[in-house]
PDB file of C-alpha atoms in Angstrom:
ATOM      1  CA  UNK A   1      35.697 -93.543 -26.777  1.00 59.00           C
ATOM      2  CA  UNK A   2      33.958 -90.945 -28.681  1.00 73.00           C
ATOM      3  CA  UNK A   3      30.450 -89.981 -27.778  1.00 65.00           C
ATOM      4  CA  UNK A   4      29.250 -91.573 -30.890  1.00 64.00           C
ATOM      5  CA  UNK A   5      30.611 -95.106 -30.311  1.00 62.00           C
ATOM      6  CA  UNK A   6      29.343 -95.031 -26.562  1.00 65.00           C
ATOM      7  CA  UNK A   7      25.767 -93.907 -27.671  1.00 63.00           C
ATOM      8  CA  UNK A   8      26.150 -97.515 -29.784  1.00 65.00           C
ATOM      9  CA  UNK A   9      27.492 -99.202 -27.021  1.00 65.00           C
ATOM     10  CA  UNK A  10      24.559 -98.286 -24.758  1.00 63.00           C
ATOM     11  CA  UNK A  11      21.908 -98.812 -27.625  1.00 68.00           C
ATOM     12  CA  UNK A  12      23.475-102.137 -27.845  1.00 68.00           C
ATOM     13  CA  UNK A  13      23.379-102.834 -24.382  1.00 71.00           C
ATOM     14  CA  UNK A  14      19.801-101.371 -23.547  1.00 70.00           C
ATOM     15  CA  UNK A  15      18.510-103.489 -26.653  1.00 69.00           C
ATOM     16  CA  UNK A  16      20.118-106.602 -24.937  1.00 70.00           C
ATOM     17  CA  UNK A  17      18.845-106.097 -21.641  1.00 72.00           C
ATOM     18  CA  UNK A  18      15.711-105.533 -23.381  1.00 69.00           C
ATOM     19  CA  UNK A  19      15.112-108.993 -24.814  1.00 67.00           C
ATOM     20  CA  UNK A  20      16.538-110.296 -22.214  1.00 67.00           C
ATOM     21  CA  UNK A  21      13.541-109.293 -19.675  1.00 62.00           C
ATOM     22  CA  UNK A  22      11.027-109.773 -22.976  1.00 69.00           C
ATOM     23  CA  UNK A  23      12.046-113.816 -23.011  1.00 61.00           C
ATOM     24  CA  UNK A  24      12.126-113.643 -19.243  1.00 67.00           C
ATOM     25  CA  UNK A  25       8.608-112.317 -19.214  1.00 65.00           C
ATOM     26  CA  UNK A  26       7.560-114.578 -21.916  1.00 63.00           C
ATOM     27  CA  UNK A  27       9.014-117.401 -19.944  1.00 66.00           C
ATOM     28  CA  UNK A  28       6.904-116.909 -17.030  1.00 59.00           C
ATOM     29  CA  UNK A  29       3.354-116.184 -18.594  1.00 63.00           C
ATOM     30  CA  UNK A  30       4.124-119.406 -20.625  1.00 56.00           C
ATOM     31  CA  UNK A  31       5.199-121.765 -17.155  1.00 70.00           C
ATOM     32  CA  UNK A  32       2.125-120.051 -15.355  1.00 78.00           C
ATOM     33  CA  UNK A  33      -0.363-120.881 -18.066  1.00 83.00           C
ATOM     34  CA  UNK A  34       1.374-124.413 -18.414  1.00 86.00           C
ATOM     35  CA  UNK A  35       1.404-124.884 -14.456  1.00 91.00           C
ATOM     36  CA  UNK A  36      -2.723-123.705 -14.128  1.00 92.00           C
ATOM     37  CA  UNK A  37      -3.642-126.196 -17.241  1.00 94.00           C
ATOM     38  CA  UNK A  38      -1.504-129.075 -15.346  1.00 94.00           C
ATOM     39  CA  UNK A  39      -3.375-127.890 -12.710  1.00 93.00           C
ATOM     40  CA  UNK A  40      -6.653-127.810 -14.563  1.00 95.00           C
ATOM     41  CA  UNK A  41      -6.499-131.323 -16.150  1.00 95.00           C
ATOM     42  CA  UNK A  42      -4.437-132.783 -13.127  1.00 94.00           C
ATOM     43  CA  UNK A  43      -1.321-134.025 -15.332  1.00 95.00           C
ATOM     44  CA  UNK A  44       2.026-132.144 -13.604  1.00 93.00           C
ATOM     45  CA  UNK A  45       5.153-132.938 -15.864  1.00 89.00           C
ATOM     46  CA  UNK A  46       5.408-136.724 -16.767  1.00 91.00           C
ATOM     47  CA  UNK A  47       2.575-138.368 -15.091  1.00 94.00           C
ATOM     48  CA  UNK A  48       0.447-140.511 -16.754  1.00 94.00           C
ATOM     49  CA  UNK A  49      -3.780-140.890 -17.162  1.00 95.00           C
ATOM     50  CA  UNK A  50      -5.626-143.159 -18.506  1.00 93.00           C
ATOM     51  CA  UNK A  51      -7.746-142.646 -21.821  1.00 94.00           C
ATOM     52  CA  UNK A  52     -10.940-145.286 -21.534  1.00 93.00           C
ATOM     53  CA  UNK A  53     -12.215-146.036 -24.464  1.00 91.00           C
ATOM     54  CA  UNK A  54     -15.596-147.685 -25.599  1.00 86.00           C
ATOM     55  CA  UNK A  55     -16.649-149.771 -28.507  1.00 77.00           C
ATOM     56  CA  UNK A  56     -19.711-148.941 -31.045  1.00 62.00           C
ATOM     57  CA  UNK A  57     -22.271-150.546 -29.795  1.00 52.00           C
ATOM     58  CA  UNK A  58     -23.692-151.012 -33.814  1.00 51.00           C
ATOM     59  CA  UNK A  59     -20.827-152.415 -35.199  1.00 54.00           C
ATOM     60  CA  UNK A  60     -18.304-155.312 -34.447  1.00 57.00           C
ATOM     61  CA  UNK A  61     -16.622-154.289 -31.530  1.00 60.00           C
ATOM     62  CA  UNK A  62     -14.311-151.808 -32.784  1.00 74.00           C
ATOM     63  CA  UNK A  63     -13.762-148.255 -31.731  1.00 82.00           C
ATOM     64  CA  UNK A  64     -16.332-145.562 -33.862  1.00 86.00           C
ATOM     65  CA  UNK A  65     -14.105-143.084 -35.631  1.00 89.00           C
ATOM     66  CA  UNK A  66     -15.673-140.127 -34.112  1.00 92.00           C
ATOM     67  CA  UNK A  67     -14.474-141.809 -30.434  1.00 91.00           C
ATOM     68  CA  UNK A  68     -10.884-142.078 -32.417  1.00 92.00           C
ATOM     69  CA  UNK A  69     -11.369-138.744 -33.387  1.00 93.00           C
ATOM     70  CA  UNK A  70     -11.840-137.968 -29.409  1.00 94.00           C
ATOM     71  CA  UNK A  71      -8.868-139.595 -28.150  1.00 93.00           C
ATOM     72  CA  UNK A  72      -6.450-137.795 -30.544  1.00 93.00           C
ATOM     73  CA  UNK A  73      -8.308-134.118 -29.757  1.00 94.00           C
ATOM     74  CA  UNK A  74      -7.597-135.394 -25.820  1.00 96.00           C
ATOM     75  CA  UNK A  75      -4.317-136.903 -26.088  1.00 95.00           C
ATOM     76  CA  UNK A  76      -2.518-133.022 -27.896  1.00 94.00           C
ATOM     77  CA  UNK A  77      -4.030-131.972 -24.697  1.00 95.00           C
ATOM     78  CA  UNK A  78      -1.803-134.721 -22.670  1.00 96.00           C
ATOM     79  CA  UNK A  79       1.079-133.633 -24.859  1.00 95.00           C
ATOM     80  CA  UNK A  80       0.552-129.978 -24.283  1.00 94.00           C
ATOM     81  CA  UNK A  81       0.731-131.046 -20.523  1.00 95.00           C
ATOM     82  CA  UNK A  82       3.975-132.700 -20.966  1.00 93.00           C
ATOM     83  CA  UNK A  83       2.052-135.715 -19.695  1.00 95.00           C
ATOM     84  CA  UNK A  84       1.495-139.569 -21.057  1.00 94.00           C
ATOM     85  CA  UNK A  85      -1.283-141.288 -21.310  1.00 93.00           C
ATOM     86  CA  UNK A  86      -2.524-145.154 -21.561  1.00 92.00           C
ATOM     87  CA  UNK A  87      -5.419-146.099 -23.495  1.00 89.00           C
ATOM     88  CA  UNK A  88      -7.744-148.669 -21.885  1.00 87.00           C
ATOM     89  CA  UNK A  89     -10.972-150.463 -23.403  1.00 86.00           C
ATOM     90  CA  UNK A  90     -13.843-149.800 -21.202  1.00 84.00           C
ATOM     91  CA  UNK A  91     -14.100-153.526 -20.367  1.00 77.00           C
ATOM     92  CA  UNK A  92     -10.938-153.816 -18.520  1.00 78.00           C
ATOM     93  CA  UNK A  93     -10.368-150.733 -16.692  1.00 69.00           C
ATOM     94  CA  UNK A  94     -10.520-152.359 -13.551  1.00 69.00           C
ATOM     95  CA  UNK A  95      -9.280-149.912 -11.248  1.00 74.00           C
ATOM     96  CA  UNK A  96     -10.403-146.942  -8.616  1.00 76.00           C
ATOM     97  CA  UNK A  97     -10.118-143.312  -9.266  1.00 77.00           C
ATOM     98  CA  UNK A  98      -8.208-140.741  -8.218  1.00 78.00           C
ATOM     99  CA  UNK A  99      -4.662-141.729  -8.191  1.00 86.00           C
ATOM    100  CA  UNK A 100      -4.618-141.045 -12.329  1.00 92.00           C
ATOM    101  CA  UNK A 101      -6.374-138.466 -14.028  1.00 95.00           C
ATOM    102  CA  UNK A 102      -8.896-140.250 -16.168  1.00 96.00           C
ATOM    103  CA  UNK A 103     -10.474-139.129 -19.638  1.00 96.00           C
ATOM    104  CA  UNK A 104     -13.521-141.827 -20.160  1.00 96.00           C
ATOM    105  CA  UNK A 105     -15.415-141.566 -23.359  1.00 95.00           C
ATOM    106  CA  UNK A 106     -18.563-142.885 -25.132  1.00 93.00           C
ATOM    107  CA  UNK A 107     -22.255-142.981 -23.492  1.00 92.00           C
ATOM    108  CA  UNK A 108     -22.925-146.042 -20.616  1.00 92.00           C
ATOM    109  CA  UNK A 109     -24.945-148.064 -23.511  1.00 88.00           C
ATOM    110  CA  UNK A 110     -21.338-149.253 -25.053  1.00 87.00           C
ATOM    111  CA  UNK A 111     -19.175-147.889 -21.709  1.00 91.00           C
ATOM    112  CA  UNK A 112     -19.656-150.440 -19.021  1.00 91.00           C
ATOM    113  CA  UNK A 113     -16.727-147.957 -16.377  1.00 93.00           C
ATOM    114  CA  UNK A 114     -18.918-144.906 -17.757  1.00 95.00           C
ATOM    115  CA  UNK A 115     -22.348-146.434 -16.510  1.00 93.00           C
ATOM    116  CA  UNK A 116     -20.089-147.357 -13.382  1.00 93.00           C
ATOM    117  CA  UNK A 117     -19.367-143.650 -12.976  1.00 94.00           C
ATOM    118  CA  UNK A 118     -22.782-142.407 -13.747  1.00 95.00           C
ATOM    119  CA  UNK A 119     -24.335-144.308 -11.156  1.00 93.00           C
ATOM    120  CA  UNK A 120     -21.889-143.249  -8.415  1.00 92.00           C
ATOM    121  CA  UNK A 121     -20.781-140.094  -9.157  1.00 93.00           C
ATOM    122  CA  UNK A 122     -23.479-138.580 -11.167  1.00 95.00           C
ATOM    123  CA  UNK A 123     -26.759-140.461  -9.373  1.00 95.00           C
ATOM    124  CA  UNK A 124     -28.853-137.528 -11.293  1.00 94.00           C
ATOM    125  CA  UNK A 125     -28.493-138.761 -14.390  1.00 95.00           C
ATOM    126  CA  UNK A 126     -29.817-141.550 -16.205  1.00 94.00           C
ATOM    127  CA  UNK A 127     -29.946-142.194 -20.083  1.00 93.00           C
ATOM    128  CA  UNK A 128     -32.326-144.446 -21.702  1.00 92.00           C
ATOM    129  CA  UNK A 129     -29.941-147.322 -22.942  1.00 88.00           C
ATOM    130  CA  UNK A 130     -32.883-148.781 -25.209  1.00 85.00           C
ATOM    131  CA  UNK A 131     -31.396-150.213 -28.254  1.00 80.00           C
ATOM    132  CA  UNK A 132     -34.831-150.295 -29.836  1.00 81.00           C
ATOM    133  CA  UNK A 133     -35.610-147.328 -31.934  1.00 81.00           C
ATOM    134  CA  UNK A 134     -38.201-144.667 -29.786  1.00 82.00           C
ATOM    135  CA  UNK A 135     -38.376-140.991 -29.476  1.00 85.00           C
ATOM    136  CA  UNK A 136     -36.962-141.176 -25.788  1.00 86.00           C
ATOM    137  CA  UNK A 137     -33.505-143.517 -27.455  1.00 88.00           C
ATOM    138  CA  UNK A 138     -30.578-142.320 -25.890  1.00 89.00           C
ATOM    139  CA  UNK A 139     -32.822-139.789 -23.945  1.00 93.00           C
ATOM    140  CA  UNK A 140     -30.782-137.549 -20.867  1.00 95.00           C
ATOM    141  CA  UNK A 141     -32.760-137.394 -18.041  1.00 94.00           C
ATOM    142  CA  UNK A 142     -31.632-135.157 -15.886  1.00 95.00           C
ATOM    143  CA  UNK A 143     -33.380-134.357 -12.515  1.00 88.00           C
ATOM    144  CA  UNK A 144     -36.703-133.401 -13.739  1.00 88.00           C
ATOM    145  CA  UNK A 145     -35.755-132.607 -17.624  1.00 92.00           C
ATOM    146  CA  UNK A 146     -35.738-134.853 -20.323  1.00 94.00           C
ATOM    147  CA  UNK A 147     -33.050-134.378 -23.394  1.00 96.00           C
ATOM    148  CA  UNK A 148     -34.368-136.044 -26.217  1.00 94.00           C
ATOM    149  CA  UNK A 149     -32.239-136.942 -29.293  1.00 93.00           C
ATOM    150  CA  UNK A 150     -32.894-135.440 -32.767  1.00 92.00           C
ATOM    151  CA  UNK A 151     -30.279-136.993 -35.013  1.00 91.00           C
ATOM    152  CA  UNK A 152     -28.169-135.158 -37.297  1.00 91.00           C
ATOM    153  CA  UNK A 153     -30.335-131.642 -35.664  1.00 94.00           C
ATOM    154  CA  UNK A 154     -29.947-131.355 -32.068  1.00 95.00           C
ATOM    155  CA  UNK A 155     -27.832-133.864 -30.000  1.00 96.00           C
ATOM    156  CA  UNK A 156     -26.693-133.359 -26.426  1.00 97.00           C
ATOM    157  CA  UNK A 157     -23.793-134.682 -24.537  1.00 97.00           C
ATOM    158  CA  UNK A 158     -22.205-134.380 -20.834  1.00 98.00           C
ATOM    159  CA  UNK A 159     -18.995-132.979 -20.154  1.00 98.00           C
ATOM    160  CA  UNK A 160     -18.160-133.643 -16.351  1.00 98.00           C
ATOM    161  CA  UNK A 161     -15.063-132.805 -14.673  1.00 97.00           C
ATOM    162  CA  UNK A 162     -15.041-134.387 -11.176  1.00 95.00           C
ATOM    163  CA  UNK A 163     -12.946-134.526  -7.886  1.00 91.00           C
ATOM    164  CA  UNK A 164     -12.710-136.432  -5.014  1.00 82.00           C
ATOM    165  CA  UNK A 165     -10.328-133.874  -2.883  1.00 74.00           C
ATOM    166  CA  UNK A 166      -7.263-131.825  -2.682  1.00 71.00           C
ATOM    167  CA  UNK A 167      -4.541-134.360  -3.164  1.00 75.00           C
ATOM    168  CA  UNK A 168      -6.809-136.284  -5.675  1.00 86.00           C
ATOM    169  CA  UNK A 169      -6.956-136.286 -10.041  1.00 93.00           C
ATOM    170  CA  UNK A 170      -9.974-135.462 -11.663  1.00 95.00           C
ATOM    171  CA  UNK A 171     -12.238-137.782 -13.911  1.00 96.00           C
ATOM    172  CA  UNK A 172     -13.429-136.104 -16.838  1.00 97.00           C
ATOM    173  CA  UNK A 173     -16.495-138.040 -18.604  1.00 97.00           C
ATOM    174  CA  UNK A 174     -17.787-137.456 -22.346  1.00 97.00           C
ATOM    175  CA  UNK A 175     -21.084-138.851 -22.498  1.00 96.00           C
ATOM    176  CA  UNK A 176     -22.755-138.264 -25.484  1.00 95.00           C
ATOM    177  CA  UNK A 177     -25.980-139.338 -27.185  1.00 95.00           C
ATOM    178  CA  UNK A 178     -23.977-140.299 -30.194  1.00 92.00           C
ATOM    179  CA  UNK A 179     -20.276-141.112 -31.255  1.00 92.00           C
ATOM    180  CA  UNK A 180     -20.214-137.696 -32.787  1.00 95.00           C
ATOM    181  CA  UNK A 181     -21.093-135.781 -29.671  1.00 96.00           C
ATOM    182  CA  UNK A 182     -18.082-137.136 -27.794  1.00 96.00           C
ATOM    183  CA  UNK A 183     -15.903-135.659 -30.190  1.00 96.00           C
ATOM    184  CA  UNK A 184     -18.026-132.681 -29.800  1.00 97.00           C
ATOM    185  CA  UNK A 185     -17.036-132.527 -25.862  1.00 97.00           C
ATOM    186  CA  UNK A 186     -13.716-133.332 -26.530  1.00 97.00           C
ATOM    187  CA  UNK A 187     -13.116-130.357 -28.913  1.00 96.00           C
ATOM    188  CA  UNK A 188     -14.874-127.910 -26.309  1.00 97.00           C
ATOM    189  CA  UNK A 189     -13.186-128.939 -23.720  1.00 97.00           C
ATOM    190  CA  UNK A 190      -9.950-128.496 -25.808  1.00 95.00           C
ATOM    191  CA  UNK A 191     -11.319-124.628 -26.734  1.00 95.00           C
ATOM    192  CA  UNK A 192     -12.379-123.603 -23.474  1.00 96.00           C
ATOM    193  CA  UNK A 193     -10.261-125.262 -20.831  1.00 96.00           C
ATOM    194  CA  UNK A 194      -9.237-121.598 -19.963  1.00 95.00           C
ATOM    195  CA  UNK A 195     -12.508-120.413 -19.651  1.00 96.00           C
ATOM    196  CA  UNK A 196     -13.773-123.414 -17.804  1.00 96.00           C
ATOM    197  CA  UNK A 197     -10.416-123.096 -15.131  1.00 95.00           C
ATOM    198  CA  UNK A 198     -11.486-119.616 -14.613  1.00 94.00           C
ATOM    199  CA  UNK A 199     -15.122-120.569 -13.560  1.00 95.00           C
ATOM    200  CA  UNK A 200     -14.759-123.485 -11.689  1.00 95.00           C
ATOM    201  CA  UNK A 201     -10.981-123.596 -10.641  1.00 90.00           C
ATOM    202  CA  UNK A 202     -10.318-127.010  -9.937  1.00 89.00           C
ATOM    203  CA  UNK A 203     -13.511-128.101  -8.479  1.00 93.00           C
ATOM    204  CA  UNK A 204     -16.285-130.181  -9.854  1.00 95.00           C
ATOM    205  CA  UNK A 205     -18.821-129.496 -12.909  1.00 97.00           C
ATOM    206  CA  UNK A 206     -21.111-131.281 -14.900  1.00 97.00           C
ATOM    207  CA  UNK A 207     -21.783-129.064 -18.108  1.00 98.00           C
ATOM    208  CA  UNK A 208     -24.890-130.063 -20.818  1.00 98.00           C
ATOM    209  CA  UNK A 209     -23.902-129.333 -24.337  1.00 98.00           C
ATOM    210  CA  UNK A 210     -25.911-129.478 -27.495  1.00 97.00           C
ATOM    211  CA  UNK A 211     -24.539-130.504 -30.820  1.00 96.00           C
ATOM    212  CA  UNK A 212     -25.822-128.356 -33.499  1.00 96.00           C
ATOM    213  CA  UNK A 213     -27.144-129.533 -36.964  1.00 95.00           C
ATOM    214  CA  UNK A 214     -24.135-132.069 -36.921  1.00 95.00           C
ATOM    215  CA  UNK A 215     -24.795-133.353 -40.404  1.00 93.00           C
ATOM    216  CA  UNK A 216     -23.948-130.320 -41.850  1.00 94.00           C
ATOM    217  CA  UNK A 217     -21.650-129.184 -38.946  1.00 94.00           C
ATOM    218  CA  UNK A 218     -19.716-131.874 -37.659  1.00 93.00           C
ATOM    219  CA  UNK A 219     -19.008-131.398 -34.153  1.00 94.00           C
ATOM    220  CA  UNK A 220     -18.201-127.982 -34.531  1.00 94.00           C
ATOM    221  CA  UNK A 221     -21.116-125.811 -33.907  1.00 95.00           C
ATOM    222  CA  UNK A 222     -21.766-126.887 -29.538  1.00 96.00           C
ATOM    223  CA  UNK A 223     -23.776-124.533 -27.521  1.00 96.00           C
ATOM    224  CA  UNK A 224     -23.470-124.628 -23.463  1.00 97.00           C
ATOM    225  CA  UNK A 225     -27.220-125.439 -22.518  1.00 97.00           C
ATOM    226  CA  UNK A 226     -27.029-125.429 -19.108  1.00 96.00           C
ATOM    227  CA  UNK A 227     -24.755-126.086 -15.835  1.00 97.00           C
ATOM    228  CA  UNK A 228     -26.086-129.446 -14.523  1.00 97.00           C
ATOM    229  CA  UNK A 229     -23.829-130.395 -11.764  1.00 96.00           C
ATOM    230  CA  UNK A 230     -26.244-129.921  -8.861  1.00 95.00           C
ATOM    231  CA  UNK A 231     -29.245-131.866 -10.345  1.00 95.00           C
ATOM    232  CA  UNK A 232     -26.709-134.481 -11.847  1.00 96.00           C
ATOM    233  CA  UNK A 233     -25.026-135.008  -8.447  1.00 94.00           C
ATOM    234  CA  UNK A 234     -28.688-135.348  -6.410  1.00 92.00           C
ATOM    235  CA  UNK A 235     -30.364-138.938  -6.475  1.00 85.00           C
ATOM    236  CA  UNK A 236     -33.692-139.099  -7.953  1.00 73.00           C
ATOM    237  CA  UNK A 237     -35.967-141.732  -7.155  1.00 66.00           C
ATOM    238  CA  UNK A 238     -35.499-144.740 -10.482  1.00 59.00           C
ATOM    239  CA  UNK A 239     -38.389-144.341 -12.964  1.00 55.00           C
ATOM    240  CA  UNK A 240     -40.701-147.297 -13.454  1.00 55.00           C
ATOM    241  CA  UNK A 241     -39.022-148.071 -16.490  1.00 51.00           C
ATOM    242  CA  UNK A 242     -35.905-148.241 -15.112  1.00 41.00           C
ATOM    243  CA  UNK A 243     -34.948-151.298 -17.043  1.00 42.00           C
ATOM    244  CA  UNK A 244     -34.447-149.341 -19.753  1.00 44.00           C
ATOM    245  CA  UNK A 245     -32.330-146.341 -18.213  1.00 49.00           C
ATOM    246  CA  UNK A 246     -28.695-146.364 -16.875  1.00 51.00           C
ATOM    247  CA  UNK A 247     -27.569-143.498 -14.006  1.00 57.00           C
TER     248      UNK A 247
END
């Protein structure tokens, strides 16, 4: 073998070897970022969740198109997770939490298992259910701050992600003050899942968004307003006009 050939040989081989370790390496950033977003969202390789759903409280019943538009942002994430998910109307999802993760959309007005969450997970939080039109409609009130609604201009919406322990799957809630704002949540959550893992591992959160000028923006433009999970997880004493709030 001349000196030429085995120079080619060894380039050959060294390029081989190479790749080789390149897909390796490639292989295991790709399983570790799959295995901490499993982690993340709760959904290991084929389990399933549930996706609750609720129904427009304006129309006839049927689901608003911006909650439609929620469920298919959530369910590439269940896909990404190599996970399956059943969808559930809010009015039969009858069942505990914990064994399934759980996505649960839409505000506690037109969500009866959402208002069942609020009050016993997130006791902090109540939201003025009023369907009579008001300055404080679909108001967040949130420990000692009130979250007022300006439609189409500034809209704000909850994005929770809570546990119940170590062997336990996380709940994730997308309460908004319109249909538009769960979408809103949805979409961040899809964007920033890293970010959010990084922050609060697998632990519990309960995040206030606002929705940005969403008649000209959609529910694009979302700005983090504050970290609520402390005041939202604290019982407050029920206002006097409690008949008009959920928590």
């Amino acid at each position: 073998m001349t000196d030429d050939v085995r120079n080619i040989v060894l380039g050959v081989i060294a390029a081989g070897i190479s790749a080789a370790l390149g897909w390796i390496a490639r292989t295991y950033l790709w399983r570790r970022k799959l295995r901490r977003k499993q982690a993340f969202f709760g959904l290991p390789g084929n389990s399933e969740c549930l996706l609750v759903v609720n129904r427009d409280a304006g129309g006839d019943g049927a689901v608003h198109r911006y909650d439609v538009f929620a469920l298919l942002e959530l369910s590439a994430l269940i896909k990404d997770c190599s996970a399956h998910a059943q969808i559930l109307s809010h009015d039969i999802a009858q069942q505990g939490f914990g064994e399934r993760t759980e996505f649960c959309v839409g505000g506690p007005g037109s969500n009866r298992r959402m208002a069942a969450h609020l009050h016993s997970l997130l006791p902090g939080v109540r939201i003025n259910t009023d369907p009579e039109p008001g300055p404080d409609r679909a108001a967040f009130q949130i420990g000692s701050e009130r979250y007022r609604a300006e439609k189409g201009l500034a809209e704000h919406v909850l994005l929770a992600r809570l546990t119940f322990g170590q062997e336990t799957r996380p709940v994730f809630l997308f309460c908004g003050q319109r249909a538009i704002t769960n979408q809103a949540a949805s979409r961040y959550l899809a964007r920033n899942h890293e970010k959010l893992a990084r922050k609060h591992g697998n632990n519990t959160f309960c995040l206030l968004l606002k929705v940005v000028n969403s008649q000209a923006y959609g529910p694009d433009v979302v700005e983090l307003v504050a970290d609520v999970t402390r005041a939202a997880q604290t019982s407050v004493p029920a206002p006097r006009n409690s008949h008009r709030a959920t928590g």
